[in-house]
Coordinates of C-alpha atoms in Angstrom, one line a residue:
M23 CA -36.1 -208.1 157.5
K24 CA -37.9 -205.0 157.6
R25 CA -38.8 -203.0 154.3
N26 CA -36.0 -200.9 153.3
P27 CA -35.9 -200.4 149.3
I28 CA -33.4 -197.3 149.9
K29 CA -30.8 -199.4 151.2
D30 CA -27.2 -198.5 149.7
Q31 CA -29.3 -196.5 147.0
V32 CA -28.0 -192.9 148.4
A33 CA -24.3 -192.1 148.9
I34 CA -22.5 -189.4 150.6
V35 CA -20.2 -187.9 148.1
G36 CA -18.9 -184.7 149.8
V37 CA -18.0 -183.2 153.2
G38 CA -16.7 -180.1 154.4
T39 CA -15.7 -178.5 157.4
T40 CA -14.8 -175.3 158.9
G41 CA -13.2 -177.1 162.1
F42 CA -14.4 -176.2 165.6
A43 CA -13.1 -173.6 168.5
R44 CA -14.8 -172.0 171.6
T45 CA -15.1 -168.4 170.2
S46 CA -15.2 -167.1 166.5
D47 CA -15.6 -163.8 165.1
R48 CA -17.9 -165.3 161.8
S49 CA -21.3 -165.1 161.6
A50 CA -23.0 -168.3 161.4
L51 CA -23.7 -167.8 157.9
A52 CA -20.3 -167.6 157.2
L53 CA -19.7 -170.7 158.3
A54 CA -22.3 -172.3 157.0
L55 CA -21.0 -170.9 153.5
D56 CA -17.4 -172.2 154.3
A57 CA -18.3 -175.5 154.9
S58 CA -20.8 -175.7 152.1
T59 CA -18.6 -175.0 149.8
K60 CA -15.8 -177.3 150.7
A61 CA -18.6 -180.0 150.6
I62 CA -19.7 -179.3 147.3
R63 CA -16.1 -178.9 146.1
D64 CA -14.9 -182.1 147.8
A65 CA -17.6 -184.1 145.6
G66 CA -16.1 -182.6 142.2
L67 CA -19.3 -181.0 141.8
T68 CA -20.5 -177.4 141.5
A69 CA -23.3 -175.4 142.8
A70 CA -25.4 -175.5 139.6
D71 CA -25.4 -179.3 140.7
I72 CA -27.1 -179.0 143.7
D73 CA -31.1 -179.2 143.6
G74 CA -31.7 -179.9 147.3
V75 CA -30.8 -177.6 150.4
V76 CA -31.3 -179.2 154.0
A77 CA -30.1 -176.8 156.8
I78 CA -30.6 -177.9 160.2
A79 CA -32.2 -175.6 162.3
E80 CA -29.8 -175.3 164.8
P81 CA -30.5 -171.6 166.8
G82 CA -28.9 -168.6 164.9
A83 CA -28.1 -170.7 161.9
P84 CA -29.6 -169.6 158.2
G85 CA -32.5 -171.4 157.0
P86 CA -32.2 -173.5 153.3
D87 CA -33.5 -170.2 151.5
K88 CA -30.7 -167.9 152.9
L89 CA -28.0 -170.5 152.5
A90 CA -29.3 -171.3 149.0
T91 CA -29.3 -167.8 147.9
S92 CA -26.0 -167.1 149.4
L93 CA -24.6 -170.1 147.4
G94 CA -26.2 -168.5 144.3
L95 CA -28.2 -171.7 143.7
T96 CA -31.2 -170.8 141.0
D97 CA -32.9 -174.2 140.6
V98 CA -33.7 -176.0 144.2
T99 CA -36.8 -178.2 144.0
H100 CA -36.4 -179.5 147.5
F101 CA -35.4 -177.5 150.6
T102 CA -35.9 -177.8 154.5
R103 CA -35.2 -176.8 158.2
P104 CA -35.1 -180.3 160.2
T105 CA -34.5 -180.1 164.0
P106 CA -31.2 -181.3 164.8
V107 CA -29.7 -184.1 165.5
V108 CA -28.0 -184.7 162.4
M109 CA -29.7 -188.1 160.8
N110 CA -33.3 -185.9 161.0
A111 CA -31.7 -183.9 157.9
L112 CA -30.0 -186.8 156.5
V113 CA -33.1 -189.2 156.1
D114 CA -35.0 -186.2 154.8
A115 CA -32.1 -185.6 152.1
M116 CA -32.4 -189.7 151.5
N117 CA -36.0 -189.6 151.0
A118 CA -36.0 -186.6 148.6
I119 CA -33.3 -188.1 146.4
F120 CA -34.7 -191.8 146.1
S121 CA -38.4 -190.1 145.5
G122 CA -37.3 -187.8 142.9
S123 CA -38.0 -184.9 144.7
C124 CA -34.3 -183.8 143.4
D125 CA -31.0 -185.4 142.4
T126 CA -28.2 -184.0 144.3
V127 CA -28.5 -182.6 147.9
L128 CA -26.7 -180.1 150.5
V129 CA -26.9 -181.1 154.2
C130 CA -25.6 -178.2 156.5
S131 CA -25.3 -177.3 160.3
A132 CA -23.8 -174.0 161.2
M133 CA -23.1 -174.1 165.0
L134 CA -22.6 -170.4 167.1
R135 CA -22.7 -170.2 170.6
L136 CA -25.4 -167.9 171.8
P137 CA -24.8 -165.2 174.1
W138 CA -26.6 -167.0 177.1
N139 CA -24.3 -170.2 176.2
S140 CA -20.9 -168.6 177.5
R141 CA -18.6 -168.5 180.3
S142 CA -19.6 -165.1 181.3
A143 CA -23.5 -166.1 181.0
A144 CA -22.7 -169.0 183.7
N145 CA -21.3 -166.8 186.0
D146 CA -23.9 -164.4 185.9
P147 CA -27.3 -165.6 188.4
F148 CA -29.5 -163.5 186.1
R149 CA -28.4 -165.2 183.1
R150 CA -27.5 -168.5 183.5
N151 CA -31.1 -170.1 183.3
L152 CA -32.2 -168.3 180.2
G153 CA -30.8 -170.7 177.5
S154 CA -32.8 -170.9 174.2
M155 CA -36.2 -171.0 175.7
P156 CA -37.8 -168.9 178.4
P157 CA -36.4 -170.1 182.3
T158 CA -39.0 -172.2 184.4
I159 CA -39.3 -172.1 187.7
P160 CA -39.0 -174.8 189.6
E161 CA -36.2 -176.1 187.1
A162 CA -38.0 -178.1 184.4
I163 CA -36.7 -181.9 184.1
R164 CA -35.2 -181.9 180.7
M165 CA -31.7 -181.8 179.2
A166 CA -29.1 -181.7 181.5
P167 CA -31.3 -182.0 184.5
A168 CA -32.8 -184.8 183.0
Y169 CA -29.8 -186.7 181.9
T170 CA -28.1 -185.8 185.5
A171 CA -31.4 -187.5 187.2
W172 CA -31.2 -190.7 184.7
A173 CA -27.3 -191.0 185.2
S174 CA -28.0 -190.9 189.4
R175 CA -30.8 -193.7 188.3
Y176 CA -28.5 -195.6 186.0
M177 CA -25.7 -195.3 189.3
H178 CA -28.0 -196.6 191.9
E179 CA -29.9 -199.3 189.6
Y180 CA -26.5 -201.2 188.6
G181 CA -24.3 -200.4 191.4
V182 CA -21.7 -198.2 189.4
T183 CA -19.7 -195.7 190.1
K184 CA -18.3 -192.6 187.9
E185 CA -15.5 -194.7 186.4
P186 CA -16.8 -195.5 183.1
F187 CA -18.2 -192.0 182.6
G188 CA -14.7 -190.7 183.4
R189 CA -13.1 -193.3 180.7
L190 CA -15.7 -192.2 178.2
A191 CA -14.0 -188.5 178.6
V192 CA -10.7 -189.9 178.5
N193 CA -11.3 -191.8 175.5
M194 CA -12.7 -188.7 173.8
R195 CA -10.2 -186.5 174.6
T196 CA -6.9 -189.3 173.6
N197 CA -8.9 -189.4 170.4
A198 CA -9.3 -185.7 169.5
A199 CA -5.8 -185.4 170.4
Q200 CA -5.0 -186.5 166.8
N201 CA -7.9 -184.9 165.1
P202 CA -6.7 -181.3 164.4
I203 CA -10.1 -179.3 163.6
A204 CA -11.0 -180.5 167.4
A205 CA -11.8 -177.7 170.1
M206 CA -10.4 -179.7 173.0
R207 CA -7.0 -181.4 172.6
A208 CA -5.1 -181.3 175.7
P209 CA -4.7 -184.6 177.4
L210 CA -7.2 -185.7 179.9
T211 CA -6.6 -188.3 182.7
L212 CA -9.1 -190.1 185.0
D213 CA -7.5 -187.8 187.8
D214 CA -8.7 -184.8 185.8
Y215 CA -12.2 -186.0 185.6
Y216 CA -12.8 -186.8 189.3
A217 CA -11.2 -183.6 190.1
A218 CA -13.5 -181.1 187.4
R219 CA -16.0 -179.0 189.1
I220 CA -19.6 -180.5 190.0
I221 CA -22.6 -178.9 188.0
R222 CA -24.7 -181.5 189.7
E223 CA -24.2 -184.6 191.3
P224 CA -23.4 -186.8 189.5
L225 CA -22.8 -184.7 186.3
C226 CA -19.4 -182.4 186.4
M227 CA -18.1 -180.3 183.5
L228 CA -16.1 -183.0 181.7
Y229 CA -19.7 -185.2 181.3
M230 CA -21.2 -183.2 178.8
D231 CA -20.1 -181.8 175.2
V232 CA -18.5 -178.6 174.5
P233 CA -20.3 -176.0 173.0
V234 CA -18.7 -174.6 169.9
D235 CA -18.5 -172.1 166.7
G236 CA -18.1 -173.9 163.0
A237 CA -20.2 -176.0 160.6
D238 CA -20.2 -179.1 158.6
A239 CA -21.7 -179.9 155.6
F240 CA -22.3 -182.8 153.4
V241 CA -23.4 -183.5 149.6
L242 CA -25.6 -186.9 148.9
T243 CA -26.7 -188.0 145.5
T244 CA -28.1 -191.2 144.2
A245 CA -25.0 -194.6 144.3
E246 CA -25.4 -194.9 140.8
R247 CA -24.1 -190.8 140.0
A248 CA -21.6 -191.4 142.7
K249 CA -19.8 -193.8 140.5
Q250 CA -19.0 -191.0 138.4
L251 CA -17.9 -188.3 141.1
P252 CA -13.8 -188.3 142.2
K253 CA -14.1 -189.6 145.8
P254 CA -15.2 -193.0 146.6
P255 CA -18.5 -193.0 147.7
V256 CA -20.0 -194.0 151.2
L257 CA -23.3 -196.0 150.9
I258 CA -25.9 -195.3 153.5
H259 CA -27.0 -198.7 154.1
A260 CA -29.7 -198.2 156.3
A261 CA -30.6 -195.4 158.5
T262 CA -33.6 -194.6 160.8
I263 CA -34.6 -192.1 163.6
G264 CA -36.8 -193.1 166.8
L265 CA -39.2 -191.9 169.3
G266 CA -39.7 -193.5 172.6
T267 CA -41.3 -190.7 174.6
S268 CA -40.2 -187.0 174.3
D269 CA -40.6 -185.9 177.5
E270 CA -37.8 -186.7 180.0
D271 CA -39.5 -186.7 183.1
Q272 CA -42.5 -189.4 181.8
L273 CA -40.1 -192.1 181.2
P274 CA -40.9 -195.2 183.6
S275 CA -37.5 -196.6 183.5
L276 CA -34.3 -196.8 181.5
A277 CA -35.3 -200.6 180.1
R278 CA -37.4 -199.1 177.1
H279 CA -36.8 -195.5 175.3
G280 CA -36.0 -194.0 171.8
Q281 CA -32.6 -196.0 171.6
H282 CA -34.4 -199.4 171.6
V283 CA -36.7 -198.4 168.7
V284 CA -33.7 -197.2 167.0
V285 CA -31.7 -200.6 167.4
E286 CA -34.7 -202.6 166.4
A287 CA -35.5 -200.5 163.3
L288 CA -31.8 -200.5 162.2
R289 CA -31.2 -204.1 162.8
A290 CA -34.3 -205.0 160.7
K291 CA -33.4 -203.1 158.0
S292 CA -29.5 -203.9 157.7
D293 CA -27.4 -206.9 156.7
I294 CA -24.5 -205.3 158.6
W295 CA -24.4 -205.7 162.4
L296 CA -21.6 -205.6 165.1
D297 CA -19.5 -208.4 164.0
D298 CA -19.0 -206.5 160.6
I299 CA -18.6 -203.1 162.1
D300 CA -15.1 -201.5 161.5
V301 CA -15.5 -198.2 163.7
Y302 CA -18.1 -197.2 166.0
L303 CA -19.6 -193.7 166.9
P304 CA -21.9 -193.2 169.7
Y305 CA -23.3 -190.3 170.7
D306 CA -21.5 -188.6 173.5
G307 CA -23.6 -185.2 174.0
F308 CA -23.6 -186.5 177.9
T309 CA -21.8 -189.6 178.9
I310 CA -24.9 -191.6 180.0
I311 CA -26.0 -191.4 176.4
T312 CA -23.2 -193.1 175.3
L313 CA -23.3 -195.7 177.9
G314 CA -26.8 -196.4 177.0
W315 CA -25.8 -196.6 173.6
I316 CA -23.4 -199.5 174.3
E317 CA -25.3 -201.2 176.2
N318 CA -28.8 -200.8 174.0
T319 CA -27.0 -201.9 170.5
G320 CA -26.2 -204.8 172.0
W321 CA -22.2 -204.3 172.9
C322 CA -23.1 -205.9 176.4
K323 CA -26.1 -206.5 178.6
P324 CA -27.7 -203.4 180.5
G325 CA -25.8 -202.3 183.4
E326 CA -22.2 -203.7 182.0
A327 CA -21.0 -201.0 179.8
G328 CA -18.8 -200.0 182.7
R329 CA -17.1 -203.5 183.0
F330 CA -17.3 -203.5 178.9
I331 CA -15.4 -200.2 178.4
A332 CA -13.2 -201.5 181.4
D333 CA -12.5 -204.8 179.6
N334 CA -11.8 -202.9 176.0
W335 CA -9.4 -200.3 177.6
D336 CA -6.1 -199.5 176.1
A337 CA -4.5 -198.6 179.1
D338 CA -1.4 -197.6 177.2
A339 CA -3.0 -195.4 174.7
G340 CA -5.6 -194.1 177.2
R341 CA -8.8 -195.1 174.8
I342 CA -11.7 -197.8 174.1
V343 CA -10.6 -200.5 171.3
I344 CA -13.5 -202.8 171.2
D345 CA -12.0 -206.3 170.5
G346 CA -8.9 -204.9 169.9
R347 CA -9.7 -203.4 166.8
I348 CA -12.6 -201.0 166.9
P349 CA -12.4 -197.6 168.2
V350 CA -15.0 -195.4 169.3
N351 CA -15.2 -192.1 168.3
P352 CA -11.9 -191.4 167.0
H353 CA -12.5 -188.2 166.0
G354 CA -13.3 -187.2 169.8
G355 CA -16.8 -187.1 169.9
S356 CA -19.0 -184.1 171.0
L357 CA -17.1 -184.0 174.3
S358 CA -14.0 -182.7 172.9
E359 CA -14.0 -182.4 169.3
G360 CA -17.1 -180.4 170.1
A361 CA -21.3 -180.1 170.4
T362 CA -21.9 -180.5 166.6
R363 CA -25.3 -182.8 167.1
G364 CA -23.7 -185.8 165.7
T365 CA -22.3 -183.9 162.7
G366 CA -18.8 -185.0 163.3
H367 CA -19.7 -188.4 163.9
I368 CA -21.1 -188.6 160.4
R369 CA -18.3 -186.7 159.0
E370 CA -16.3 -188.9 160.7
A371 CA -17.4 -192.2 159.4
V372 CA -17.3 -191.0 155.8
L373 CA -13.5 -189.9 156.4
Q374 CA -12.4 -193.3 157.9
L375 CA -14.8 -195.3 154.8
R376 CA -12.9 -193.5 152.3
G377 CA -9.4 -193.5 154.3
E378 CA -8.7 -189.9 154.5
A379 CA -8.3 -189.6 158.3
G380 CA -5.0 -189.0 158.7
D381 CA -3.3 -190.4 162.2
R382 CA -6.5 -192.2 163.3
Q383 CA -7.1 -193.8 160.6
V384 CA -8.6 -197.2 161.2
P385 CA -6.7 -199.8 159.0
G386 CA -9.1 -200.9 156.1
A387 CA -12.2 -199.6 157.3
R388 CA -15.6 -200.8 155.4
T389 CA -18.2 -200.3 157.6
A390 CA -19.3 -197.6 160.3
L391 CA -22.0 -197.9 162.8
V392 CA -23.2 -194.1 163.9
T393 CA -25.9 -193.8 166.6
P394 CA -26.5 -190.0 167.2
G395 CA -28.9 -188.7 169.4
G396 CA -30.1 -189.4 173.1
F397 CA -32.7 -191.1 174.9
F398 CA -36.0 -189.0 174.5
F399 CA -36.9 -187.0 171.4
N400 CA -34.0 -187.6 169.0
P401 CA -32.3 -191.2 169.0
Q402 CA -31.4 -192.2 165.8
G403 CA -29.0 -194.5 163.9
A404 CA -27.2 -195.3 160.7
I405 CA -24.7 -198.0 159.0
L406 CA -22.4 -196.6 156.2
R407 CA -19.8 -198.7 154.2
T408 CA -17.8 -198.9 151.4
A409 CA -19.3 -199.1 147.7

């Protein structure tokens, strides 16, 4: 057992979201304030109770100072702006609470599609490679090109087809149909996946997450204080972030990267593992990432995720149900709810454990395994449980 003095000592007590769409006429600040206000009210608190602010550094999103000022917070003793993905912010908030730097933390992430990240930009050869960083010539092997290359490597090494990628896309869309705040809810079939426009072999339009406008927010406090609040607290049993290599083109193979670091640390910190999990929420920014999480978490062996998905496929429903009881991203994930950098995965875990997930509720859910992030600089994991 790895040292984990913070185990079950911090709870998520409030969640708020704006929902997600492909277009919006609201600013990132307006979205952040909307989600934050909802999260604070959901926790049964007021702005005066918040003394920590963690604002995820999404492009164009307000920093913690701007967010705190706009909310009217006046006595903040901890404020940071960590990089995406979500667990960077949650771990920061947890540590601040546990250390006594503050007592109650608002975590917020606002996502706003920038001008370069649009259909019109994609159709314009002079803008399509601008991105959020200066373009590189020749093109760098990072982000989408990197995951495309590793997907090709995976298919070559294990002799698999595109079918598991397609099943993942269908699973997310099937689940998103029961999520009223998801951006993409139209039915999707494997035939639709195979017919989708190829971006770069084997990557097609349905292989990657959907850029959206929207915001998520959470309120965290001590487990002791959480007992006094109106909603059932969700305890953070264990959480970790991991770094293998941050250079996508320098990874020697799929045998060892950041996901392995996360899984080893999470298992060592936790009393809970796969046999105890009621809902599983792996990151799906690119479908190859999800296959990696399924294998590296231990649901199956390397190269066997496709068979594992097929063996646990509910053909009538068009989705994955592990062992007939554990859904995978019941909210629709990044592929269909929207590219929330993992905040949607955490939010869904909280709602499931509070019994507030509506039509997609997992009966009696008490534990959730969430594995946000990819292979390189941002793999992360958490186990959440009911109090």
